[in-house]
Amino acid sequence: MASATRTSASTASCAPPTFHTSSPSTPAATRSACGRSTRLRGSASRSTTWQDRASVRVALVADLHGNAVGLDAVVAEIVRDEFDEVVCLGDVAQGGPQPVETVDRLRELGWRCVFGNSDEFLLTLDPGSEQLDEDRLARLLAVGRWSADRLGPERLELLRAYEPTVELDFAGRRLVCCHATPASNEDVILPDTPRDAVETALADADVVACGHVHLQWHRRIGRKIWFSAGSAGLVYEHTEPMSERPYEPWAEYAVLAAEPAGSLRLEFRRVPYDVDAVLAATHASGMPDAEHFASQWQRA
C-alpha cells in the first residue's frame, strides 16, 4: 500500500501550548450532509485519559460512506504507524457499495465510533430538513433503503450504539471528537464560518475534531483549536455542483499528537488507493444507480 501523501504547509505557533500543522492543499468547502439533524446536548460520552506518557498520538478517521477500500488504505497506515487511539467520526455506511464490509471492519478494529447524520438516516430513512431536488432525493432514498436492507437489524443496532461524542483527556486538554459539532450531527462549520459561531460550537472544549464536511482544514480561536479530518471514503471537489462532483482517488484522515514539550501537532494525511477496486465493488454490489456512482470516480 502506498504511503500517505504529505505536503508541507505553514506552521503556526504561539505561547504554550504550541500548535503545529502539516497539511495537503485543499479547496474551499460547501455544505455536505445527508439525513436529518440530531441535537446532542446532554448526551453522555466515555472519557479516556493517558497518564505518565511523554507523547500521545490519536488518529481521526471520518466519513467512510460505505467505502471499505478507502478504509483499508487508512488502516494499513494506522497499523504501520501505531497510535494510542483511533476514533471514527461517523457517517460509516450510507452512500457507497460496501456498507456491510465497512461496518464489519470497524467492529473488528474496535475503534470508538461517533454517530453521524447518515448513520442516523439509515435508521430512519428520513432526510429531514435537507433541501434536495427530486433526483437527488430519489437517489438518496433508494441507496439508503438498499444499505439498510444489506446491513440488517444487528448491524443497524451497531450504528445506533455509536456515541454522540467521544471525549479524550488529551495531555491535559479536553479533546471532543464529534461528527459535525459537539451539539449536533448535522450543523456545518466551515473555514469561513464567523468566529463567534465557532466559539459557540467549541463551548468548553480545548480541541474539537470533526468530520461531516469532507474537507481537511483547521482554525485556531485563541488557545482553542477546531479541525476537520476530511473524508476516508468520499473526497470530492467542493467547487463543483453536488450532482457533478468527481470523487478523488485517495482517503483522508488526521493525526493529532501531544509532544513532550507540551505542544500539539496536527497532521492531515492523504492515502491513495485502488479506484478500480471501488468500481469493481460497485458493479458487483447490486446497489441502486451503480452506474451513476461509478461514473463520478477519478483515477490518479
PDB file of C-alpha atoms in Angstrom:
ATOM      1  CA  MET A   1       0.000   0.000   0.000  1.00  0.00           C
ATOM      2  CA  ALA A   2       1.298   3.430  -0.922  1.00  0.00           C
ATOM      3  CA  SER A   3       2.139   5.710   1.966  1.00  0.00           C
ATOM      4  CA  ALA A   4       0.325   8.953   2.690  1.00  0.00           C
ATOM      5  CA  THR A   5       0.925  11.987   0.561  1.00  0.00           C
ATOM      6  CA  ARG A   6       2.118  14.730   2.888  1.00  0.00           C
ATOM      7  CA  THR A   7       2.667  18.222   1.567  1.00  0.00           C
ATOM      8  CA  SER A   8       4.097  20.944   3.739  1.00  0.00           C
ATOM      9  CA  ALA A   9       2.012  23.839   4.987  1.00  0.00           C
ATOM     10  CA  SER A  10       2.628  26.866   7.127  1.00  0.00           C
ATOM     11  CA  THR A  11       3.399  26.079  10.756  1.00  0.00           C
ATOM     12  CA  ALA A  12       1.601  28.078  13.395  1.00  0.00           C
ATOM     13  CA  SER A  13       2.984  28.571  16.877  1.00  0.00           C
ATOM     14  CA  CYS A  14       2.254  30.655  19.937  1.00  0.00           C
ATOM     15  CA  ALA A  15       2.999  30.717  23.641  1.00  0.00           C
ATOM     16  CA  PRO A  16       2.458  27.309  25.250  1.00  0.00           C
ATOM     17  CA  PRO A  17       0.639  25.274  24.167  1.00  0.00           C
ATOM     18  CA  THR A  18       2.376  25.443  20.809  1.00  0.00           C
ATOM     19  CA  PHE A  19       0.415  24.151  17.820  1.00  0.00           C
ATOM     20  CA  HIS A  20       1.947  22.920  14.564  1.00  0.00           C
ATOM     21  CA  THR A  21       0.162  21.814  11.405  1.00  0.00           C
ATOM     22  CA  SER A  22       1.109  19.871   8.307  1.00  0.00           C
ATOM     23  CA  SER A  23      -1.469  19.755   5.567  1.00  0.00           C
ATOM     24  CA  PRO A  24      -2.102  18.925   1.917  1.00  0.00           C
ATOM     25  CA  SER A  25      -3.685  21.763  -0.046  1.00  0.00           C
ATOM     26  CA  THR A  26      -7.494  21.751  -0.013  1.00  0.00           C
ATOM     27  CA  PRO A  27     -10.228  23.678  -1.831  1.00  0.00           C
ATOM     28  CA  ALA A  28     -12.883  25.865  -0.284  1.00  0.00           C
ATOM     29  CA  ALA A  29     -15.851  23.898   1.041  1.00  0.00           C
ATOM     30  CA  THR A  30     -19.598  23.897   0.733  1.00  0.00           C
ATOM     31  CA  ARG A  31     -22.142  22.039   2.810  1.00  0.00           C
ATOM     32  CA  SER A  32     -22.127  18.247   2.683  1.00  0.00           C
ATOM     33  CA  ALA A  33     -24.840  16.426   4.587  1.00  0.00           C
ATOM     34  CA  CYS A  34     -27.194  13.502   4.286  1.00  0.00           C
ATOM     35  CA  GLY A  35     -30.095  12.915   6.597  1.00  0.00           C
ATOM     36  CA  ARG A  36     -31.700  14.709   9.488  1.00  0.00           C
ATOM     37  CA  SER A  37     -30.118  16.586  12.354  1.00  0.00           C
ATOM     38  CA  THR A  38     -29.769  15.203  15.839  1.00  0.00           C
ATOM     39  CA  ARG A  39     -29.159  17.602  18.716  1.00  0.00           C
ATOM     40  CA  LEU A  40     -26.643  16.012  21.027  1.00  0.00           C
ATOM     41  CA  ARG A  41     -26.580  18.306  24.052  1.00  0.00           C
ATOM     42  CA  GLY A  42     -26.556  16.495  27.337  1.00  0.00           C
ATOM     43  CA  SER A  43     -25.546  13.149  25.871  1.00  0.00           C
ATOM     44  CA  ALA A  44     -23.086  11.176  27.948  1.00  0.00           C
ATOM     45  CA  SER A  45     -19.728  10.173  26.497  1.00  0.00           C
ATOM     46  CA  ARG A  46     -16.971   7.990  27.898  1.00  0.00           C
ATOM     47  CA  SER A  47     -13.709   9.780  28.583  1.00  0.00           C
ATOM     48  CA  THR A  48     -10.204   8.419  28.079  1.00  0.00           C
ATOM     49  CA  THR A  49      -7.148   9.691  29.963  1.00  0.00           C
ATOM     50  CA  TRP A  50      -3.485   8.945  29.316  1.00  0.00           C
ATOM     51  CA  GLN A  51      -1.121   9.463  32.231  1.00  0.00           C
ATOM     52  CA  ASP A  52       2.655   9.366  32.583  1.00  0.00           C
ATOM     53  CA  ARG A  53       3.165   9.466  28.847  1.00  0.00           C
ATOM     54  CA  ALA A  54       5.873  11.525  27.137  1.00  0.00           C
ATOM     55  CA  SER A  55       3.789  11.757  23.961  1.00  0.00           C
ATOM     56  CA  VAL A  56       0.341  10.667  22.780  1.00  0.00           C
ATOM     57  CA  ARG A  57      -0.981  10.253  19.234  1.00  0.00           C
ATOM     58  CA  VAL A  58      -4.579   9.874  18.104  1.00  0.00           C
ATOM     59  CA  ALA A  59      -5.819   9.202  14.559  1.00  0.00           C
ATOM     60  CA  LEU A  60      -9.166  10.651  13.462  1.00  0.00           C
ATOM     61  CA  VAL A  61     -10.995   8.973  10.560  1.00  0.00           C
ATOM     62  CA  ALA A  62     -14.287  10.314   9.182  1.00  0.00           C
ATOM     63  CA  ASP A  63     -16.952   9.859   6.523  1.00  0.00           C
ATOM     64  CA  LEU A  64     -16.314   6.389   5.127  1.00  0.00           C
ATOM     65  CA  HIS A  65     -19.689   6.229   3.365  1.00  0.00           C
ATOM     66  CA  GLY A  66     -19.583   2.535   2.555  1.00  0.00           C
ATOM     67  CA  ASN A  67     -16.099   2.572   1.013  1.00  0.00           C
ATOM     68  CA  ALA A  68     -14.183  -0.300   2.616  1.00  0.00           C
ATOM     69  CA  VAL A  69     -11.365   0.091   0.074  1.00  0.00           C
ATOM     70  CA  GLY A  70     -10.636   3.588   1.381  1.00  0.00           C
ATOM     71  CA  LEU A  71     -10.933   2.391   4.969  1.00  0.00           C
ATOM     72  CA  ASP A  72      -8.437  -0.423   4.404  1.00  0.00           C
ATOM     73  CA  ALA A  73      -5.939   2.015   2.873  1.00  0.00           C
ATOM     74  CA  VAL A  74      -6.113   4.142   6.019  1.00  0.00           C
ATOM     75  CA  VAL A  75      -5.960   1.094   8.304  1.00  0.00           C
ATOM     76  CA  ALA A  76      -2.725  -0.049   6.638  1.00  0.00           C
ATOM     77  CA  GLU A  77      -1.046   3.234   7.595  1.00  0.00           C
ATOM     78  CA  ILE A  78      -2.532   3.305  11.073  1.00  0.00           C
ATOM     79  CA  VAL A  79      -1.309  -0.227  11.806  1.00  0.00           C
ATOM     80  CA  ARG A  80       2.139   0.660  10.482  1.00  0.00           C
ATOM     81  CA  ASP A  81       2.482   3.900  12.436  1.00  0.00           C
ATOM     82  CA  GLU A  82       0.875   2.768  15.726  1.00  0.00           C
ATOM     83  CA  PHE A  83      -1.462   5.103  17.606  1.00  0.00           C
ATOM     84  CA  ASP A  84      -2.666   5.321  21.178  1.00  0.00           C
ATOM     85  CA  GLU A  85      -6.260   5.594  19.992  1.00  0.00           C
ATOM     86  CA  VAL A  86      -8.231   5.805  16.762  1.00  0.00           C
ATOM     87  CA  VAL A  87     -11.658   7.447  16.629  1.00  0.00           C
ATOM     88  CA  CYS A  88     -14.095   7.178  13.730  1.00  0.00           C
ATOM     89  CA  LEU A  89     -16.050  10.429  13.370  1.00  0.00           C
ATOM     90  CA  GLY A  90     -19.194   8.940  11.823  1.00  0.00           C
ATOM     91  CA  ASP A  91     -21.030   8.533   8.506  1.00  0.00           C
ATOM     92  CA  VAL A  92     -19.882   4.963   8.133  1.00  0.00           C
ATOM     93  CA  ALA A  93     -22.108   3.011   5.745  1.00  0.00           C
ATOM     94  CA  GLN A  94     -24.510   5.120   3.675  1.00  0.00           C
ATOM     95  CA  GLY A  95     -23.692   6.090   0.099  1.00  0.00           C
ATOM     96  CA  GLY A  96     -21.202   3.514  -1.162  1.00  0.00           C
ATOM     97  CA  PRO A  97     -21.161  -0.097  -2.347  1.00  0.00           C
ATOM     98  CA  GLN A  98     -19.712  -1.706   0.810  1.00  0.00           C
ATOM     99  CA  PRO A  99     -21.905  -0.843   3.812  1.00  0.00           C
ATOM    100  CA  VAL A 100     -21.629  -4.314   5.363  1.00  0.00           C
ATOM    101  CA  GLU A 101     -17.880  -4.613   4.838  1.00  0.00           C
ATOM    102  CA  THR A 102     -17.294  -1.172   6.341  1.00  0.00           C
ATOM    103  CA  VAL A 103     -19.395  -1.747   9.459  1.00  0.00           C
ATOM    104  CA  ASP A 104     -17.884  -5.199   9.995  1.00  0.00           C
ATOM    105  CA  ARG A 105     -14.331  -3.890   9.577  1.00  0.00           C
ATOM    106  CA  LEU A 106     -14.906  -1.176  12.167  1.00  0.00           C
ATOM    107  CA  ARG A 107     -16.352  -3.718  14.581  1.00  0.00           C
ATOM    108  CA  GLU A 108     -13.288  -5.920  14.045  1.00  0.00           C
ATOM    109  CA  LEU A 109     -10.932  -2.979  14.616  1.00  0.00           C
ATOM    110  CA  GLY A 110     -12.670  -1.980  17.839  1.00  0.00           C
ATOM    111  CA  TRP A 111     -12.409   1.752  17.158  1.00  0.00           C
ATOM    112  CA  ARG A 112     -14.730   4.054  19.051  1.00  0.00           C
ATOM    113  CA  CYS A 113     -17.263   5.493  16.609  1.00  0.00           C
ATOM    114  CA  VAL A 114     -19.302   8.697  16.626  1.00  0.00           C
ATOM    115  CA  PHE A 115     -22.939   8.745  15.437  1.00  0.00           C
ATOM    116  CA  GLY A 116     -23.092  10.687  12.149  1.00  0.00           C
ATOM    117  CA  ASN A 117     -26.135  12.117  10.393  1.00  0.00           C
ATOM    118  CA  SER A 118     -26.018   9.500   7.632  1.00  0.00           C
ATOM    119  CA  ASP A 119     -25.750   6.765  10.280  1.00  0.00           C
ATOM    120  CA  GLU A 120     -28.980   8.151  11.702  1.00  0.00           C
ATOM    121  CA  PHE A 121     -30.501   8.342   8.225  1.00  0.00           C
ATOM    122  CA  LEU A 122     -30.069   4.579   7.801  1.00  0.00           C
ATOM    123  CA  LEU A 123     -32.132   4.076  10.967  1.00  0.00           C
ATOM    124  CA  THR A 124     -34.947   6.442   9.972  1.00  0.00           C
ATOM    125  CA  LEU A 125     -34.770   6.814   6.165  1.00  0.00           C
ATOM    126  CA  ASP A 126     -35.897  10.369   6.854  1.00  0.00           C
ATOM    127  CA  PRO A 127     -33.878  13.055   5.014  1.00  0.00           C
ATOM    128  CA  GLY A 128     -35.118  15.650   7.492  1.00  0.00           C
ATOM    129  CA  SER A 129     -34.767  19.296   6.529  1.00  0.00           C
ATOM    130  CA  GLU A 130     -32.106  18.750   3.876  1.00  0.00           C
ATOM    131  CA  GLN A 131     -33.043  20.620   0.691  1.00  0.00           C
ATOM    132  CA  LEU A 132     -32.746  18.148  -2.195  1.00  0.00           C
ATOM    133  CA  ASP A 133     -34.066  18.163  -5.745  1.00  0.00           C
ATOM    134  CA  GLU A 134     -36.306  15.252  -6.748  1.00  0.00           C
ATOM    135  CA  ASP A 135     -33.488  13.393  -8.482  1.00  0.00           C
ATOM    136  CA  ARG A 136     -31.103  13.536  -5.534  1.00  0.00           C
ATOM    137  CA  LEU A 137     -33.839  12.703  -3.033  1.00  0.00           C
ATOM    138  CA  ALA A 138     -34.887   9.632  -5.019  1.00  0.00           C
ATOM    139  CA  ARG A 139     -31.249   8.509  -5.256  1.00  0.00           C
ATOM    140  CA  LEU A 140     -30.639   9.099  -1.552  1.00  0.00           C
ATOM    141  CA  LEU A 141     -33.700   7.115  -0.504  1.00  0.00           C
ATOM    142  CA  ALA A 142     -33.031   4.246  -2.917  1.00  0.00           C
ATOM    143  CA  VAL A 143     -29.435   3.799  -1.756  1.00  0.00           C
ATOM    144  CA  GLY A 144     -30.492   4.272   1.870  1.00  0.00           C
ATOM    145  CA  ARG A 145     -33.121   1.534   1.659  1.00  0.00           C
ATOM    146  CA  TRP A 146     -30.652  -0.768  -0.081  1.00  0.00           C
ATOM    147  CA  SER A 147     -27.931  -0.087   2.506  1.00  0.00           C
ATOM    148  CA  ALA A 148     -30.292  -0.593   5.451  1.00  0.00           C
ATOM    149  CA  ASP A 149     -31.554  -3.848   3.944  1.00  0.00           C
ATOM    150  CA  ARG A 150     -27.996  -5.109   3.401  1.00  0.00           C
ATOM    151  CA  LEU A 151     -26.987  -4.197   6.954  1.00  0.00           C
ATOM    152  CA  GLY A 152     -29.963  -5.858   8.613  1.00  0.00           C
ATOM    153  CA  PRO A 153     -31.181  -5.366  12.197  1.00  0.00           C
ATOM    154  CA  GLU A 154     -27.990  -6.404  14.022  1.00  0.00           C
ATOM    155  CA  ARG A 155     -25.658  -4.028  12.174  1.00  0.00           C
ATOM    156  CA  LEU A 156     -28.205  -1.201  12.306  1.00  0.00           C
ATOM    157  CA  GLU A 157     -28.198  -1.610  16.083  1.00  0.00           C
ATOM    158  CA  LEU A 158     -24.409  -1.265  15.992  1.00  0.00           C
ATOM    159  CA  LEU A 159     -24.873   2.102  14.273  1.00  0.00           C
ATOM    160  CA  ARG A 160     -27.470   3.116  16.852  1.00  0.00           C
ATOM    161  CA  ALA A 161     -24.944   2.362  19.609  1.00  0.00           C
ATOM    162  CA  TYR A 162     -22.336   4.775  18.193  1.00  0.00           C
ATOM    163  CA  GLU A 163     -21.512   7.573  20.641  1.00  0.00           C
ATOM    164  CA  PRO A 164     -22.815  11.166  20.276  1.00  0.00           C
ATOM    165  CA  THR A 165     -19.279  12.365  21.011  1.00  0.00           C
ATOM    166  CA  VAL A 166     -16.014  10.810  22.168  1.00  0.00           C
ATOM    167  CA  GLU A 167     -14.150  12.832  24.785  1.00  0.00           C
ATOM    168  CA  LEU A 168     -10.457  12.357  25.482  1.00  0.00           C
ATOM    169  CA  ASP A 169      -8.350  13.929  28.217  1.00  0.00           C
ATOM    170  CA  PHE A 170      -5.556  14.730  25.807  1.00  0.00           C
ATOM    171  CA  ALA A 171      -2.381  15.864  27.553  1.00  0.00           C
ATOM    172  CA  GLY A 172      -4.409  17.983  29.960  1.00  0.00           C
ATOM    173  CA  ARG A 173      -6.694  19.351  27.263  1.00  0.00           C
ATOM    174  CA  ARG A 174     -10.310  18.400  26.610  1.00  0.00           C
ATOM    175  CA  LEU A 175     -10.490  16.879  23.126  1.00  0.00           C
ATOM    176  CA  VAL A 176     -14.048  16.392  21.850  1.00  0.00           C
ATOM    177  CA  CYS A 177     -14.469  14.144  18.811  1.00  0.00           C
ATOM    178  CA  CYS A 178     -17.783  14.644  17.011  1.00  0.00           C
ATOM    179  CA  HIS A 179     -19.366  14.270  13.599  1.00  0.00           C
ATOM    180  CA  ALA A 180     -20.439  17.843  12.795  1.00  0.00           C
ATOM    181  CA  THR A 181     -20.295  19.751  16.101  1.00  0.00           C
ATOM    182  CA  PRO A 182     -20.354  18.608  19.736  1.00  0.00           C
ATOM    183  CA  ALA A 183     -24.041  19.604  19.867  1.00  0.00           C
ATOM    184  CA  SER A 184     -25.320  18.296  16.529  1.00  0.00           C
ATOM    185  CA  ASN A 185     -24.561  15.713  13.873  1.00  0.00           C
ATOM    186  CA  GLU A 186     -25.651  17.996  11.023  1.00  0.00           C
ATOM    187  CA  ASP A 187     -24.654  21.584  11.815  1.00  0.00           C
ATOM    188  CA  VAL A 188     -21.963  22.914   9.497  1.00  0.00           C
ATOM    189  CA  ILE A 189     -18.727  24.665  10.484  1.00  0.00           C
ATOM    190  CA  LEU A 190     -16.526  25.776   7.576  1.00  0.00           C
ATOM    191  CA  PRO A 191     -13.364  27.858   7.180  1.00  0.00           C
ATOM    192  CA  ASP A 192     -15.473  30.974   6.555  1.00  0.00           C
ATOM    193  CA  THR A 193     -17.891  30.397   9.457  1.00  0.00           C
ATOM    194  CA  PRO A 194     -17.972  33.548  11.640  1.00  0.00           C
ATOM    195  CA  ARG A 195     -15.661  33.465  14.634  1.00  0.00           C
ATOM    196  CA  ASP A 196     -18.447  33.813  17.196  1.00  0.00           C
ATOM    197  CA  ALA A 197     -20.239  30.765  15.753  1.00  0.00           C
ATOM    198  CA  VAL A 198     -17.060  28.680  16.020  1.00  0.00           C
ATOM    199  CA  GLU A 199     -16.506  29.886  19.587  1.00  0.00           C
ATOM    200  CA  THR A 200     -20.063  28.863  20.482  1.00  0.00           C
ATOM    201  CA  ALA A 201     -19.588  25.445  18.878  1.00  0.00           C
ATOM    202  CA  LEU A 202     -16.306  24.899  20.747  1.00  0.00           C
ATOM    203  CA  ALA A 203     -18.096  25.515  24.051  1.00  0.00           C
ATOM    204  CA  ASP A 204     -15.821  24.247  26.856  1.00  0.00           C
ATOM    205  CA  ALA A 205     -13.660  22.005  24.648  1.00  0.00           C
ATOM    206  CA  ASP A 206      -9.998  22.860  24.127  1.00  0.00           C
ATOM    207  CA  VAL A 207      -9.858  20.955  20.830  1.00  0.00           C
ATOM    208  CA  VAL A 208     -12.714  19.774  18.603  1.00  0.00           C
ATOM    209  CA  ALA A 209     -12.162  17.135  15.906  1.00  0.00           C
ATOM    210  CA  CYS A 210     -14.988  16.700  13.403  1.00  0.00           C
ATOM    211  CA  GLY A 211     -15.886  15.274  10.006  1.00  0.00           C
ATOM    212  CA  HIS A 212     -19.109  15.904   8.056  1.00  0.00           C
ATOM    213  CA  VAL A 213     -17.900  18.495   5.521  1.00  0.00           C
ATOM    214  CA  HIS A 214     -15.435  16.191   3.697  1.00  0.00           C
ATOM    215  CA  LEU A 215     -12.708  18.814   3.929  1.00  0.00           C
ATOM    216  CA  GLN A 216      -9.373  18.941   5.758  1.00  0.00           C
ATOM    217  CA  TRP A 217      -8.973  22.273   7.496  1.00  0.00           C
ATOM    218  CA  HIS A 218      -8.235  23.772  10.902  1.00  0.00           C
ATOM    219  CA  ARG A 219      -8.833  27.023  12.718  1.00  0.00           C
ATOM    220  CA  ARG A 220      -7.465  28.491  15.923  1.00  0.00           C
ATOM    221  CA  ILE A 221      -9.697  30.536  18.201  1.00  0.00           C
ATOM    222  CA  GLY A 222      -7.476  31.978  20.924  1.00  0.00           C
ATOM    223  CA  ARG A 223      -5.913  28.952  22.632  1.00  0.00           C
ATOM    224  CA  LYS A 224      -8.541  26.575  21.247  1.00  0.00           C
ATOM    225  CA  ILE A 225      -8.455  24.542  18.031  1.00  0.00           C
ATOM    226  CA  TRP A 226     -11.171  23.330  15.671  1.00  0.00           C
ATOM    227  CA  PHE A 227     -10.269  20.917  12.895  1.00  0.00           C
ATOM    228  CA  SER A 228     -11.942  18.677  10.338  1.00  0.00           C
ATOM    229  CA  ALA A 229     -10.308  15.359   9.418  1.00  0.00           C
ATOM    230  CA  GLY A 230     -11.591  15.159   5.825  1.00  0.00           C
ATOM    231  CA  SER A 231     -13.159  12.007   4.375  1.00  0.00           C
ATOM    232  CA  ALA A 232     -11.736   8.500   4.139  1.00  0.00           C
ATOM    233  CA  GLY A 233     -14.472   7.344   1.764  1.00  0.00           C
ATOM    234  CA  LEU A 234     -15.698  10.162  -0.491  1.00  0.00           C
ATOM    235  CA  VAL A 235     -13.285  13.009  -1.197  1.00  0.00           C
ATOM    236  CA  TYR A 236     -14.590  15.446  -3.780  1.00  0.00           C
ATOM    237  CA  GLU A 237     -14.004  18.837  -5.365  1.00  0.00           C
ATOM    238  CA  HIS A 238     -16.097  21.304  -3.393  1.00  0.00           C
ATOM    239  CA  THR A 239     -16.261  23.923  -6.140  1.00  0.00           C
ATOM    240  CA  GLU A 240     -18.359  21.667  -8.405  1.00  0.00           C
ATOM    241  CA  PRO A 241     -22.176  21.360  -8.213  1.00  0.00           C
ATOM    242  CA  MET A 242     -23.174  18.493  -5.910  1.00  0.00           C
ATOM    243  CA  SER A 243     -24.512  16.302  -8.731  1.00  0.00           C
ATOM    244  CA  GLU A 244     -21.304  16.698 -10.782  1.00  0.00           C
ATOM    245  CA  ARG A 245     -18.610  16.382  -8.134  1.00  0.00           C
ATOM    246  CA  PRO A 246     -15.886  13.896  -9.086  1.00  0.00           C
ATOM    247  CA  TYR A 247     -14.623  11.642  -6.309  1.00  0.00           C
ATOM    248  CA  GLU A 248     -10.869  11.792  -5.730  1.00  0.00           C
ATOM    249  CA  PRO A 249      -8.699   8.622  -5.651  1.00  0.00           C
ATOM    250  CA  TRP A 250      -7.447   8.977  -2.093  1.00  0.00           C
ATOM    251  CA  ALA A 251      -8.583   8.647   1.521  1.00  0.00           C
ATOM    252  CA  GLU A 252      -8.064  11.399   4.077  1.00  0.00           C
ATOM    253  CA  TYR A 253      -7.557  11.316   7.827  1.00  0.00           C
ATOM    254  CA  ALA A 254      -5.911  13.388  10.563  1.00  0.00           C
ATOM    255  CA  VAL A 255      -3.321  12.772  13.273  1.00  0.00           C
ATOM    256  CA  LEU A 256      -3.216  14.784  16.497  1.00  0.00           C
ATOM    257  CA  ALA A 257      -0.132  14.408  18.684  1.00  0.00           C
ATOM    258  CA  ALA A 258       0.771  15.802  22.095  1.00  0.00           C
ATOM    259  CA  GLU A 259       4.529  16.160  22.352  1.00  0.00           C
ATOM    260  CA  PRO A 260       6.809  16.172  25.424  1.00  0.00           C
ATOM    261  CA  ALA A 261       7.313  19.948  25.481  1.00  0.00           C
ATOM    262  CA  GLY A 262       3.559  20.488  25.756  1.00  0.00           C
ATOM    263  CA  SER A 263       2.982  21.332  22.104  1.00  0.00           C
ATOM    264  CA  LEU A 264       0.269  19.891  19.871  1.00  0.00           C
ATOM    265  CA  ARG A 265       0.939  18.760  16.328  1.00  0.00           C
ATOM    266  CA  LEU A 266      -1.836  18.300  13.782  1.00  0.00           C
ATOM    267  CA  GLU A 267      -1.122  16.462  10.540  1.00  0.00           C
ATOM    268  CA  PHE A 268      -3.528  15.961   7.649  1.00  0.00           C
ATOM    269  CA  ARG A 269      -2.818  12.843   5.603  1.00  0.00           C
ATOM    270  CA  ARG A 270      -3.931  11.527   2.217  1.00  0.00           C
ATOM    271  CA  VAL A 271      -3.598   7.864   1.257  1.00  0.00           C
ATOM    272  CA  PRO A 272      -4.031   6.827  -2.406  1.00  0.00           C
ATOM    273  CA  TYR A 273      -5.967   3.643  -3.096  1.00  0.00           C
ATOM    274  CA  ASP A 274      -7.114   1.470  -5.992  1.00  0.00           C
ATOM    275  CA  VAL A 275     -10.165   3.102  -7.581  1.00  0.00           C
ATOM    276  CA  ASP A 276     -10.626   0.039  -9.788  1.00  0.00           C
ATOM    277  CA  ALA A 277     -11.315  -1.951  -6.616  1.00  0.00           C
ATOM    278  CA  VAL A 278     -14.046   0.530  -5.662  1.00  0.00           C
ATOM    279  CA  LEU A 279     -15.549   0.309  -9.157  1.00  0.00           C
ATOM    280  CA  ALA A 280     -15.446  -3.497  -9.088  1.00  0.00           C
ATOM    281  CA  ALA A 281     -17.210  -3.489  -5.712  1.00  0.00           C
ATOM    282  CA  THR A 282     -19.777  -1.031  -7.072  1.00  0.00           C
ATOM    283  CA  HIS A 283     -20.629  -3.115 -10.137  1.00  0.00           C
ATOM    284  CA  ALA A 284     -20.815  -6.315  -8.073  1.00  0.00           C
ATOM    285  CA  SER A 285     -22.875  -4.806  -5.262  1.00  0.00           C
ATOM    286  CA  GLY A 286     -26.322  -4.503  -6.780  1.00  0.00           C
ATOM    287  CA  MET A 287     -26.638  -1.012  -5.285  1.00  0.00           C
ATOM    288  CA  PRO A 288     -29.206   1.274  -6.946  1.00  0.00           C
ATOM    289  CA  ASP A 289     -27.842   3.669  -9.563  1.00  0.00           C
ATOM    290  CA  ALA A 290     -24.456   1.954  -9.514  1.00  0.00           C
ATOM    291  CA  GLU A 291     -23.513   3.304 -12.946  1.00  0.00           C
ATOM    292  CA  HIS A 292     -24.018   6.904 -11.832  1.00  0.00           C
ATOM    293  CA  PHE A 293     -21.957   6.333  -8.681  1.00  0.00           C
ATOM    294  CA  ALA A 294     -19.178   4.637 -10.665  1.00  0.00           C
ATOM    295  CA  SER A 295     -19.114   7.445 -13.234  1.00  0.00           C
ATOM    296  CA  GLN A 296     -18.146  10.008 -10.581  1.00  0.00           C
ATOM    297  CA  TRP A 297     -14.772   8.448  -9.725  1.00  0.00           C
ATOM    298  CA  GLN A 298     -11.484   9.860 -10.964  1.00  0.00           C
ATOM    299  CA  ARG A 299      -8.254   7.946 -11.351  1.00  0.00           C
ATOM    300  CA  ALA A 300      -4.919   9.347 -10.219  1.00  0.00           C
TER     301      ALA A 300
END
